[in-house]
Short mmCIF file of C-alpha atoms in Angstrom, two decimals:
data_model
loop_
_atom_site.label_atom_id
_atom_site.label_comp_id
_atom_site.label_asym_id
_atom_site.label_seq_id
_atom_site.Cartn_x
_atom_site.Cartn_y
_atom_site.Cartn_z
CA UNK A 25 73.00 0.89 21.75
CA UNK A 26 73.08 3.73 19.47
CA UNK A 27 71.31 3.82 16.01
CA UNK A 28 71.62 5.54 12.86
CA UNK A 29 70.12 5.42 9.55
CA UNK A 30 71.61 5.08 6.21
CA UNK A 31 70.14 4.96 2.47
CA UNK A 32 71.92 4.05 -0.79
CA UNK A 33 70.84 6.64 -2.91
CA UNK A 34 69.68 5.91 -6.64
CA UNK A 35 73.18 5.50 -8.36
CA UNK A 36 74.30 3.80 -5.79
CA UNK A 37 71.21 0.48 -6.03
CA UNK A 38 71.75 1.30 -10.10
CA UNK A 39 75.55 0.67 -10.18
CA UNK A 40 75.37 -2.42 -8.22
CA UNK A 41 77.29 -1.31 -5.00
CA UNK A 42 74.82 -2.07 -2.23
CA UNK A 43 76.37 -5.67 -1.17
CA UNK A 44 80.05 -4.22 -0.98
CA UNK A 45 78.48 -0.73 0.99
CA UNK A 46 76.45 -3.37 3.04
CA UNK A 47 79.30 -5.56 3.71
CA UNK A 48 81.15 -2.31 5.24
CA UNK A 49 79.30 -2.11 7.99
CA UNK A 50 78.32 -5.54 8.78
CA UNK A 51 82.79 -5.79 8.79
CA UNK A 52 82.80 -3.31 10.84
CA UNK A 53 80.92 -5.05 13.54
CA UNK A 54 77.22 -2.94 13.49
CA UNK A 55 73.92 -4.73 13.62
CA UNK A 56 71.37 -4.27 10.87
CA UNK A 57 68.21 -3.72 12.19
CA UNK A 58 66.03 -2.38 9.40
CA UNK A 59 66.32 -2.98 5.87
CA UNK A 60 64.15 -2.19 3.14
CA UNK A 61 64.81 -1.43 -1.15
CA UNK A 62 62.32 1.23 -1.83
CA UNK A 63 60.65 4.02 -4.31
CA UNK A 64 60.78 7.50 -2.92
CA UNK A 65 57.99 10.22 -4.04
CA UNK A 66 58.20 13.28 -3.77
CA UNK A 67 56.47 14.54 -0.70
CA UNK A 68 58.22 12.38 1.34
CA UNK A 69 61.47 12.84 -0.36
CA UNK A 70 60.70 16.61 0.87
CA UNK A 71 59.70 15.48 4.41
CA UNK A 72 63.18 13.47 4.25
CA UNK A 73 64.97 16.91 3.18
CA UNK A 74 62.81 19.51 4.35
CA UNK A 75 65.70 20.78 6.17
CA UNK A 76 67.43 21.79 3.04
CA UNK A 77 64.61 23.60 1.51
CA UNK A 78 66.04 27.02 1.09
CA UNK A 79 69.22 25.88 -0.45
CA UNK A 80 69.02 26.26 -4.48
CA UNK A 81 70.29 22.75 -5.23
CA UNK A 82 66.88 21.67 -3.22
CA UNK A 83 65.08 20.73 -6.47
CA UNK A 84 67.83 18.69 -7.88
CA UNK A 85 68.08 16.80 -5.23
CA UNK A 86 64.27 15.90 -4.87
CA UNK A 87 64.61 14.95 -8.76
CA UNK A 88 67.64 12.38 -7.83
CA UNK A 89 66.17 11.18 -4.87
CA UNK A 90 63.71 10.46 -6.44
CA UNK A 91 65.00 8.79 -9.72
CA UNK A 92 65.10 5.17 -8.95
CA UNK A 93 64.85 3.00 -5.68
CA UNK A 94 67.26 3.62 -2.72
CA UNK A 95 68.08 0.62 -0.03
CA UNK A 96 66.95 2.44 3.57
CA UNK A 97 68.58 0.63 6.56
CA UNK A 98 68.93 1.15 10.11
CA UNK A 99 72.25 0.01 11.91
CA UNK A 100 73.40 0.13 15.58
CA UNK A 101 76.29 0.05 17.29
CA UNK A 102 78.24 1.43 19.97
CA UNK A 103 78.91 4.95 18.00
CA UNK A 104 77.35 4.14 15.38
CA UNK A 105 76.48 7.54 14.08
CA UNK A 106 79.93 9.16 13.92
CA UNK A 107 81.97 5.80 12.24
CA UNK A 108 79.21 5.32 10.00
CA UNK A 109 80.11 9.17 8.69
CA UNK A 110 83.47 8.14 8.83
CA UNK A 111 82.82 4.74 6.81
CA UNK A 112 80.72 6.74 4.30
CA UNK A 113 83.42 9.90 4.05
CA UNK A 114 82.94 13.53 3.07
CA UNK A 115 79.98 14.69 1.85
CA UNK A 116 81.86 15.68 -1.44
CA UNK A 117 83.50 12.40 -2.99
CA UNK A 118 86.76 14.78 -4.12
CA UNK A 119 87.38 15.45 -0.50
CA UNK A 120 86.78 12.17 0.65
CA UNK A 121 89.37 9.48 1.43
CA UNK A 122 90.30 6.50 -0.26
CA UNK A 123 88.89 3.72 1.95
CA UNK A 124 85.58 5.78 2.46
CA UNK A 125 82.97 4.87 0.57
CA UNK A 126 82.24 7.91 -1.07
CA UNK A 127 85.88 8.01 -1.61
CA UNK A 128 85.77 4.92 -3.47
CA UNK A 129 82.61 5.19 -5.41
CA UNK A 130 81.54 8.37 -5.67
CA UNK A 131 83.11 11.42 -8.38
CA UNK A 132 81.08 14.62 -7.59
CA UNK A 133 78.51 16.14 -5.22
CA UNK A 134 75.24 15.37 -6.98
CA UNK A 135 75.85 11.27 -7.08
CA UNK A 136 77.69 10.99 -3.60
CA UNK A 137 75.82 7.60 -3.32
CA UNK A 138 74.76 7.28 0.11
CA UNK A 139 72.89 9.23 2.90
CA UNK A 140 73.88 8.60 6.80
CA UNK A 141 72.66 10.40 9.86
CA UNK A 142 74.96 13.08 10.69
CA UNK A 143 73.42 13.23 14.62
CA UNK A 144 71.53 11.30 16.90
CA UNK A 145 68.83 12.87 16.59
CA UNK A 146 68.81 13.49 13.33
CA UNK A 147 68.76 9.36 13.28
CA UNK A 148 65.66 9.22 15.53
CA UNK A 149 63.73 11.85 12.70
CA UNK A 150 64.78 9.36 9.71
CA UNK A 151 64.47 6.59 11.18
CA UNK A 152 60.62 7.78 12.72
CA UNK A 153 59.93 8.51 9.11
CA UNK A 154 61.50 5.92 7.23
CA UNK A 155 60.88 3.25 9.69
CA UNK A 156 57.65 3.81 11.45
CA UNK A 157 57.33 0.33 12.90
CA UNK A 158 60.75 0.40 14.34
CA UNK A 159 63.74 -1.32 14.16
CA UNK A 160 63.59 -5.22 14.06
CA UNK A 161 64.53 -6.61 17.62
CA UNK A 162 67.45 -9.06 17.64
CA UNK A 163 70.66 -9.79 18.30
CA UNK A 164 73.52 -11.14 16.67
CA UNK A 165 75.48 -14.18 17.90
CA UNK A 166 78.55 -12.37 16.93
CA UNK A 167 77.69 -9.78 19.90
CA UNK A 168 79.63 -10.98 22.29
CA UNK A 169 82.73 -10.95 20.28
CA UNK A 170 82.47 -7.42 19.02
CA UNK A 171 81.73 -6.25 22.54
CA UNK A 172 82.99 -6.31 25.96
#
């Protein structure tokens, strides 16, 4: 089974929207396998972004990442990776659907209240470095009524 890994960003763990963002995914049938609510500082806020250190926003978002706790999780799933962008919609909330989370919560850019994997492995890296004992082995009994 494929895994991904997904954070509620600062605004999202201060405005109170984790259970409903949760509950998303846990609807749509993935397994949590990694949960933890969290301070970020800022070297490994960079590690986490290094990737988007040339881009001039970089500092910002270091400063927002880093502004309050954020709710890391690992899921799986059978494609979990591409629904969970689709559950979690555009990167900016104004082109983001309604149904989407960042079409329902989110306004502009710079609060887009939630982080997801946008590869496989770009989900091994974050979840290497967010998780580094690994993803908690077990099943749900729901399994095998999700799957065939």
């Amino acid at each position: 089974m494929e895994q991904t890994f997904i954070m509620i960003k600062p605004d999202g763990v201060q405005r109170g929207s984790f259970c409903e963002i949760i509950s998303r995914f846990e609807k749509k049938g993935f397994s949590l396998k990694g949960l933890k609510l969290m301070t970020v500082d800022r070297p490994f806020a960079q590690k986490h972004y290094e990737d988007l250190l040339s881009k001039p926003f970089f500092g910002a978002l270091i400063g927002y990442i880093t502004s309050g706790p954020v709710i890391a999780m690992i899921w799986e799933g059978e494609g979990v990776v591409k629904t969970g962008r689709t559950i979690i919609g555009a990167t900016n909330p104004a082109q983001s659907a309604p149904g989407t989370i960042r079409g329902d919560f989110a306004i502009v850019m710079g609060r887009n209240i939630i982080h997801g994997s946008d590869s496989v492995e770009s989900a091994q890296k974050e979840i290497a470095l967010w998780f580094p004992d690994g993803p908690i082995n077990w099943q749900s009994n729901l399994h095998p009524w999700i799957y065939e």
